[in-house]
Coordinates of C-alpha atoms and ligand atoms in Angstrom, one line a residue:
M11 CA 131.1 81.0 122.5
S12 CA 129.8 77.0 124.0
N13 CA 127.8 74.8 121.4
L14 CA 124.6 75.6 123.7
V15 CA 125.0 79.0 122.9
T16 CA 125.4 78.5 119.3
G17 CA 122.8 75.6 118.5
T18 CA 120.4 77.9 120.4
N19 CA 121.1 80.9 118.4
N20 CA 121.1 79.0 114.9
D21 CA 116.9 77.7 115.8
L22 CA 116.1 81.1 116.0
I23 CA 117.4 82.1 113.5
E24 CA 115.6 79.0 111.6
Q25 CA 112.5 79.6 112.9
L26 CA 112.4 82.8 111.3
S27 CA 113.9 82.0 108.3
E28 CA 110.8 79.2 108.1
Q29 CA 108.9 82.2 108.6
L30 CA 110.2 84.6 106.5
H31 CA 110.0 82.0 103.4
S32 CA 105.7 81.0 103.8
R33 CA 105.2 84.9 104.1
E34 CA 107.3 84.9 101.0
K35 CA 105.0 82.0 99.4
K36 CA 101.2 83.7 100.4
N37 CA 102.9 86.5 98.4
L38 CA 103.6 88.5 101.7
F39 CA 107.0 89.5 101.5
R40 CA 107.3 93.3 101.7
R41 CA 110.3 95.4 100.1
R42 CA 111.8 98.6 100.0
L43 CA 112.4 100.7 97.1
T44 CA 115.2 102.5 97.7
L45 CA 114.7 106.1 96.2
E46 CA 117.4 108.8 94.3
S47 CA 115.8 111.6 93.7
P48 CA 113.3 113.9 95.7
Q49 CA 109.3 112.8 96.4
H50 CA 107.4 113.4 93.4
A51 CA 105.0 112.1 90.5
H52 CA 108.6 111.0 89.0
V53 CA 111.4 109.5 91.0
S54 CA 114.1 107.9 90.4
I55 CA 115.0 104.2 91.4
A56 CA 118.0 102.4 90.0
G57 CA 118.5 104.7 87.8
R58 CA 115.4 104.4 85.7
E59 CA 112.2 107.0 85.9
Y60 CA 108.9 105.8 87.5
L61 CA 105.8 107.6 87.4
A62 CA 104.4 107.2 90.9
F63 CA 101.5 107.2 93.0
C64 CA 102.4 105.8 96.1
S65 CA 103.2 109.0 98.6
N66 CA 101.3 110.7 100.5
D67 CA 102.4 114.3 99.4
Y68 CA 99.3 115.1 98.3
L69 CA 99.7 118.6 97.9
G70 CA 103.3 117.9 95.9
L71 CA 105.3 119.2 99.0
A72 CA 107.6 117.6 99.7
A73 CA 109.9 118.6 97.9
H74 CA 108.7 122.9 97.1
P75 CA 111.5 125.0 96.1
E76 CA 109.9 127.4 99.0
L77 CA 110.2 124.5 101.5
I78 CA 114.1 123.4 100.7
A79 CA 115.0 127.0 101.1
A80 CA 112.8 127.9 104.9
A81 CA 114.7 124.3 106.0
C82 CA 117.7 125.7 104.7
E83 CA 117.7 128.8 106.6
G84 CA 116.1 126.8 109.6
A85 CA 119.6 125.1 110.0
R86 CA 121.2 128.2 109.9
R87 CA 119.2 129.5 112.6
Y88 CA 119.1 126.2 114.5
G89 CA 121.5 124.1 113.5
I90 CA 120.3 120.8 112.8
G91 CA 120.0 118.6 116.0
A92 CA 117.4 119.4 119.0
G93 CA 120.1 118.5 121.6
A94 CA 117.6 117.0 123.7
S95 CA 113.9 116.2 124.4
H96 CA 111.1 119.3 124.5
L97 CA 111.0 119.0 128.4
I98 CA 114.9 119.7 129.0
S99 CA 116.1 121.8 126.9
G100 CA 115.2 120.9 123.1
H101 CA 112.1 122.8 122.7
S102 CA 113.1 126.1 120.6
S103 CA 111.1 129.1 119.3
A104 CA 110.6 127.2 115.9
H105 CA 108.6 124.6 117.6
H106 CA 106.6 127.1 120.0
A107 CA 105.8 129.0 116.6
L108 CA 104.9 126.2 115.3
E109 CA 102.4 124.7 117.9
Q110 CA 100.6 128.6 117.8
A111 CA 100.4 128.3 114.3
L112 CA 98.9 124.8 114.6
A113 CA 96.5 126.0 117.0
R114 CA 95.0 128.8 115.1
F115 CA 95.0 126.7 112.3
T116 CA 92.6 124.2 113.7
G117 CA 90.7 126.0 115.6
L118 CA 91.6 124.7 118.6
P119 CA 92.9 126.5 121.4
R120 CA 96.5 124.3 122.0
A121 CA 98.8 122.4 119.6
L122 CA 101.6 119.8 120.9
L123 CA 103.7 118.5 118.4
F124 CA 105.1 114.9 118.3
S125 CA 107.7 113.4 116.4
T126 CA 105.7 111.2 114.3
G127 CA 102.1 110.4 114.3
Y128 CA 102.7 107.0 115.5
M129 CA 104.6 108.9 118.6
A130 CA 100.9 111.5 119.1
N131 CA 98.8 108.3 118.9
A132 CA 100.5 106.2 120.9
G133 CA 101.5 109.4 123.4
A134 CA 98.5 110.7 123.9
V135 CA 95.7 108.2 124.3
T136 CA 97.9 106.4 126.9
A137 CA 98.5 109.7 128.8
L138 CA 94.7 110.3 128.7
M139 CA 93.1 106.3 129.1
G140 CA 94.1 103.5 131.6
R141 CA 92.8 100.3 133.0
G142 CA 89.2 100.8 133.8
D143 CA 88.2 103.3 130.8
A144 CA 86.8 102.2 127.2
I145 CA 88.0 103.1 124.1
F146 CA 85.9 102.4 120.9
C147 CA 87.5 101.4 117.3
D148 CA 86.4 101.7 113.8
K149 CA 87.5 97.9 112.1
L150 CA 89.4 99.9 109.7
N151 CA 91.7 102.1 112.1
H152 CA 95.3 102.6 111.6
A153 CA 97.6 100.2 112.8
S154 CA 99.1 102.9 115.4
L155 CA 95.7 103.6 116.8
N156 CA 95.3 100.0 117.4
D157 CA 98.8 99.5 119.2
A158 CA 98.0 102.9 121.3
V159 CA 94.8 101.4 122.6
L160 CA 97.0 97.7 124.1
L161 CA 99.8 100.0 125.6
S162 CA 97.0 102.1 127.1
R163 CA 95.2 99.0 128.6
A164 CA 92.1 100.4 128.6
K165 CA 89.2 98.0 126.9
F166 CA 89.1 97.9 123.5
S167 CA 86.1 97.9 122.0
R168 CA 85.7 97.6 117.7
Y169 CA 82.1 99.0 117.2
S170 CA 82.2 97.1 113.3
R171 CA 81.8 93.6 113.3
G172 CA 80.6 93.5 109.6
P173 CA 80.8 97.0 107.6
H174 CA 83.1 99.4 109.2
L175 CA 80.9 102.6 111.0
D176 CA 78.8 100.8 111.8
L177 CA 77.1 104.1 114.4
A178 CA 74.5 101.8 115.2
A179 CA 77.0 98.9 116.8
L180 CA 78.8 102.4 118.5
E181 CA 75.3 103.3 120.2
R182 CA 74.9 99.9 121.6
Q183 CA 78.8 99.7 123.1
L184 CA 77.9 103.4 124.2
A185 CA 75.1 102.8 126.0
A186 CA 75.9 99.9 127.7
S187 CA 79.5 100.6 129.4
H188 CA 80.0 102.1 132.9
A189 CA 83.7 103.0 131.9
R190 CA 85.4 105.8 134.0
R191 CA 86.8 107.9 130.5
K192 CA 85.1 106.7 127.6
L193 CA 87.0 107.7 124.1
V194 CA 85.7 107.3 120.1
L195 CA 89.1 107.0 118.5
T196 CA 88.8 107.0 114.5
D197 CA 90.8 107.1 111.5
A198 CA 89.2 110.9 110.1
V199 CA 90.1 109.5 106.3
F200 CA 90.3 105.4 106.4
S201 CA 94.2 105.5 105.1
M202 CA 93.5 102.2 102.8
D203 CA 90.0 103.5 101.7
G204 CA 89.9 107.0 101.1
H205 CA 86.6 106.6 103.5
I206 CA 86.0 110.2 104.7
A207 CA 84.6 108.9 108.8
P208 CA 81.5 110.3 110.1
A209 CA 82.7 113.3 112.0
A210 CA 79.4 114.8 112.9
R211 CA 77.4 111.9 114.1
L212 CA 80.4 110.6 115.6
L213 CA 80.4 114.0 118.0
E214 CA 76.7 113.5 118.5
L215 CA 77.3 109.8 119.9
C216 CA 79.9 111.4 121.7
E217 CA 77.7 113.9 124.0
K218 CA 75.2 112.1 124.2
Y219 CA 76.9 109.4 126.0
N220 CA 79.8 111.6 127.4
A221 CA 82.5 110.2 125.5
W222 CA 85.6 112.2 124.1
L223 CA 86.5 111.9 120.2
M224 CA 89.9 111.3 119.0
L225 CA 90.2 111.7 114.8
D226 CA 93.4 110.7 113.4
D227 CA 93.2 113.1 110.6
A228 CA 97.1 112.0 109.1
H229 CA 94.9 112.2 105.5
G230 CA 92.5 115.0 105.9
F231 CA 95.0 117.7 107.4
G232 CA 96.0 120.1 104.2
V233 CA 93.5 117.7 102.1
L234 CA 89.8 118.9 103.1
G235 CA 88.0 121.8 104.2
S236 CA 88.2 124.9 103.4
Q237 CA 92.1 126.4 103.3
G238 CA 93.0 122.8 104.0
R239 CA 92.0 122.8 107.5
G240 CA 91.1 119.3 107.6
T241 CA 88.4 117.1 109.2
M242 CA 87.3 119.2 111.2
A243 CA 86.4 122.1 109.1
H244 CA 84.6 119.8 106.3
F245 CA 81.9 119.1 108.9
N246 CA 82.4 122.7 110.0
I247 CA 82.2 120.9 113.7
R248 CA 83.4 122.5 116.5
S249 CA 83.6 120.9 120.5
P250 CA 86.2 120.6 123.5
R251 CA 85.4 117.2 123.4
I252 CA 86.9 116.6 120.4
I253 CA 91.0 115.6 120.8
Y254 CA 92.3 116.1 117.3
M255 CA 95.4 114.2 115.5
A256 CA 97.4 115.0 112.4
T257 CA 100.6 114.0 110.8
L258 CA 103.5 116.8 109.1
G259 CA 105.3 114.3 106.8
K260 CA 101.9 114.0 104.2
A261 CA 99.8 117.0 102.6
A262 CA 102.6 119.2 105.3
G263 CA 105.3 117.2 103.0
V264 CA 107.5 117.6 105.9
S265 CA 107.8 115.3 108.8
G266 CA 106.2 115.7 112.6
A267 CA 102.1 115.4 114.1
F268 CA 100.3 117.2 116.4
V269 CA 97.8 117.2 119.0
A270 CA 95.2 120.1 119.5
A271 CA 93.1 119.8 122.2
Q272 CA 91.9 122.3 125.3
P273 CA 94.5 123.7 127.0
E274 CA 94.2 120.9 130.2
I275 CA 94.4 118.2 127.8
I276 CA 97.5 119.3 126.1
E277 CA 99.0 120.4 129.6
A278 CA 98.0 117.0 130.9
L279 CA 99.7 115.2 127.5
I280 CA 103.0 117.1 128.5
Q281 CA 102.9 115.8 132.0
H282 CA 102.1 112.5 130.8
A283 CA 102.7 111.3 126.9
R284 CA 105.8 109.2 127.4
S285 CA 106.5 109.2 123.9
Y286 CA 106.6 113.0 124.3
I287 CA 108.9 112.9 127.1
Y288 CA 111.0 110.3 127.0
T289 CA 112.1 111.1 123.2
T290 CA 114.4 113.8 121.9
A291 CA 112.9 117.2 119.8
A292 CA 112.5 117.0 116.3
P293 CA 115.0 119.0 114.5
P294 CA 113.9 122.6 114.7
L295 CA 114.7 122.9 111.4
L296 CA 111.7 120.9 110.4
A297 CA 109.1 122.9 112.6
H298 CA 110.3 126.3 110.9
T299 CA 110.1 124.4 108.0
L300 CA 106.2 123.7 109.1
L301 CA 105.3 127.2 109.4
K302 CA 106.1 128.2 105.3
S303 CA 104.2 124.8 104.7
L304 CA 101.3 125.7 106.9
E305 CA 101.0 129.1 104.4
L306 CA 101.4 127.4 101.5
I307 CA 98.8 125.0 102.6
E308 CA 96.3 127.7 103.4
E309 CA 97.3 130.0 100.1
E310 CA 97.4 127.4 97.7
E311 CA 93.7 126.5 97.2
W312 CA 94.5 125.1 93.4
R313 CA 96.7 122.5 94.7
R314 CA 93.4 121.1 96.0
E315 CA 91.4 121.9 93.1
K316 CA 93.7 119.7 91.2
L317 CA 93.3 116.7 93.7
V318 CA 89.7 117.2 92.7
Q319 CA 90.1 116.9 88.9
L320 CA 93.1 114.8 89.1
A321 CA 90.3 112.3 90.9
A322 CA 87.3 112.9 88.4
A323 CA 89.7 112.4 85.9
L324 CA 91.5 108.6 87.3
K325 CA 87.7 107.6 87.5
R326 CA 86.5 108.0 83.9
E327 CA 89.8 106.5 83.1
L328 CA 88.8 103.2 84.8
Q329 CA 85.5 102.9 84.7
S330 CA 84.9 100.2 82.1
L331 CA 87.6 97.8 84.0
R332 CA 86.3 94.8 85.9
W333 CA 87.9 96.0 88.8
R334 CA 86.3 99.0 91.0
L335 CA 87.9 102.1 92.7
L336 CA 85.8 102.0 96.3
P337 CA 84.3 105.5 96.5
S338 CA 86.4 107.7 97.6
A339 CA 86.2 111.9 97.8
T340 CA 89.8 112.2 98.4
P341 CA 93.0 112.0 97.2
I342 CA 93.4 108.0 97.8
Q343 CA 91.7 105.8 95.7
P344 CA 92.1 102.2 95.6
L345 CA 90.9 100.0 93.2
I346 CA 90.0 96.9 94.6
I347 CA 91.6 93.4 92.5
G348 CA 90.7 90.7 95.4
E349 CA 93.8 87.8 95.6
N350 CA 97.0 88.7 97.0
D351 CA 99.0 87.1 94.1
Q352 CA 96.6 88.8 91.9
A353 CA 97.1 92.8 93.2
V354 CA 101.1 91.8 93.3
R355 CA 101.2 91.1 89.9
I356 CA 99.4 93.8 88.6
S357 CA 101.4 96.1 90.4
E358 CA 104.6 94.3 89.2
A359 CA 103.4 93.9 85.8
L360 CA 102.6 98.6 86.3
S361 CA 106.4 99.1 87.1
A362 CA 107.6 97.0 84.3
S363 CA 106.1 99.8 82.5
G364 CA 107.7 102.4 84.3
I365 CA 104.4 103.4 86.7
L366 CA 104.9 102.5 90.4
V367 CA 101.2 101.6 92.0
P368 CA 101.5 99.7 95.8
A369 CA 100.1 96.3 96.0
I370 CA 98.0 96.8 99.8
R371 CA 97.9 93.2 101.3
P372 CA 96.9 91.9 104.5
P373 CA 97.1 92.2 107.4
T374 CA 97.2 96.3 106.0
V375 CA 93.4 95.5 104.9
P376 CA 90.7 92.8 104.9
R377 CA 91.4 89.2 103.7
G378 CA 90.2 89.3 99.9
T379 CA 90.3 93.1 99.4
A380 CA 94.5 93.5 97.6
R381 CA 94.7 97.0 96.2
L382 CA 96.2 98.5 94.5
R383 CA 96.8 101.8 96.6
I384 CA 96.4 104.9 93.7
S385 CA 97.1 108.2 95.8
L386 CA 97.3 110.8 93.5
S387 CA 99.3 114.3 94.3
A388 CA 99.1 118.4 93.0
S389 CA 102.1 117.2 91.2
H390 CA 100.9 114.7 88.4
T391 CA 99.2 116.1 85.5
M392 CA 96.7 114.9 83.9
E393 CA 99.1 113.1 81.0
D394 CA 100.2 111.5 84.4
V395 CA 96.8 110.2 85.4
A396 CA 95.9 109.2 81.2
R397 CA 99.2 107.2 81.3
L398 CA 97.7 105.4 84.3
G399 CA 94.6 104.8 82.9
E400 CA 96.0 103.3 79.6
A401 CA 98.1 101.0 81.1
L402 CA 95.4 99.6 83.5
R403 CA 92.9 99.2 80.7
E404 CA 96.1 96.9 78.9
L405 CA 96.8 94.8 82.7
D406 CA 92.9 94.4 81.8
R407 CA 92.7 93.1 78.8
S408 CA 95.8 91.0 79.4
V409 CA 95.8 89.2 83.1
Ligands
PLP24 C1 100.5 107.8 108.6 C2 99.4 107.6 109.8 C3 99.9 107.8 110.9 C4 101.0 107.7 111.3 O1 101.8 109.2 110.9 P1 103.3 109.3 110.7 O2 104.3 110.3 111.1 O3 103.8 108.7 109.3 O4 104.1 108.5 112.1 C5 98.9 107.7 111.6 N1 97.9 107.3 111.2 C6 97.7 107.4 109.9 C7 95.8 107.1 109.8 C8 98.2 107.2 109.3 O5 97.9 107.1 107.7

């Protein structure tokens, strides 16, 4: 290697190392935990057991014995790898059956599976929207939605400068837009706040101004609505304007995502969504497992009832703290701390006492609103919530 090449390379490494140090100094450095156990209310890390309030496994299905059995059966029936993309020879009867089951479950005409929610958002938004189109976004939308908008090259408008969900601002923007196609794009349940988007009012605006409404129901699917049918069921809305997206790695406990909509939209995604076309299909055994997961979501109402009870108990446990829970009717219960270093200190102190709650910091959430994102699961017990309450009250006195 010539000196020139080595020198350049060292510069790059030095730059990176400076960036990383500055991130660490601002308490923004992120580290991964390494789990040695299945995802559950109690997890094992470096030989120690923790009570965890971190996962999006809201219904407690991620390690359910019936799903494990379905995965094994799926592996025997379909093997492990899909071996090709959906449009070549990777689309199996397990994928197909799951798409039909998801369409029926959501009450929309057709559904299409993607390997992850990130890919579903990227694929759907870029296939349907382009230059000359306009996309209207809430400021707290998930990063995958923002990335999808940038990738689509459509005009990116945020309709909430001050508080999020500023529908008056959205209406002004929709009224003023002369774009060829308009799309209102929103988290149905905001992932770091637990707020439910006012989907019925958003739909009315879309009808009035001839726009599409895309709902990202990553945190509502399986959790909200009768039988866990999600945010559309929660508001009892239906419309050919709705493009519904949900993930299958959170409440459904497995992996993947889907988009459900009118047949023409789904066909357009099959033809044009690059994150659908240019990637290997997810293992069919996962689709086979998800068919079982969908049955449990539909039949086991007690899991959603339990989440409601746990959330009520948590609110009682934490009502005396100086820190406030955001109002949330979902299993996402964020405790606002404010400063990054304080949030990190509390999260670390909890971890030292065997309880895991992640500190969420900017840029994931707005500056000055660092928080503990407490997420509840049907696999938690009332005693688990009481233990978290006690630990936080103790920290409130001592930090
Ligand atoms: C998790 C999440 C995604 C991404 O889904 P993955 O399947 O994890 O890639 C998309 N949108 C929202 C709102 C999410 O919370």
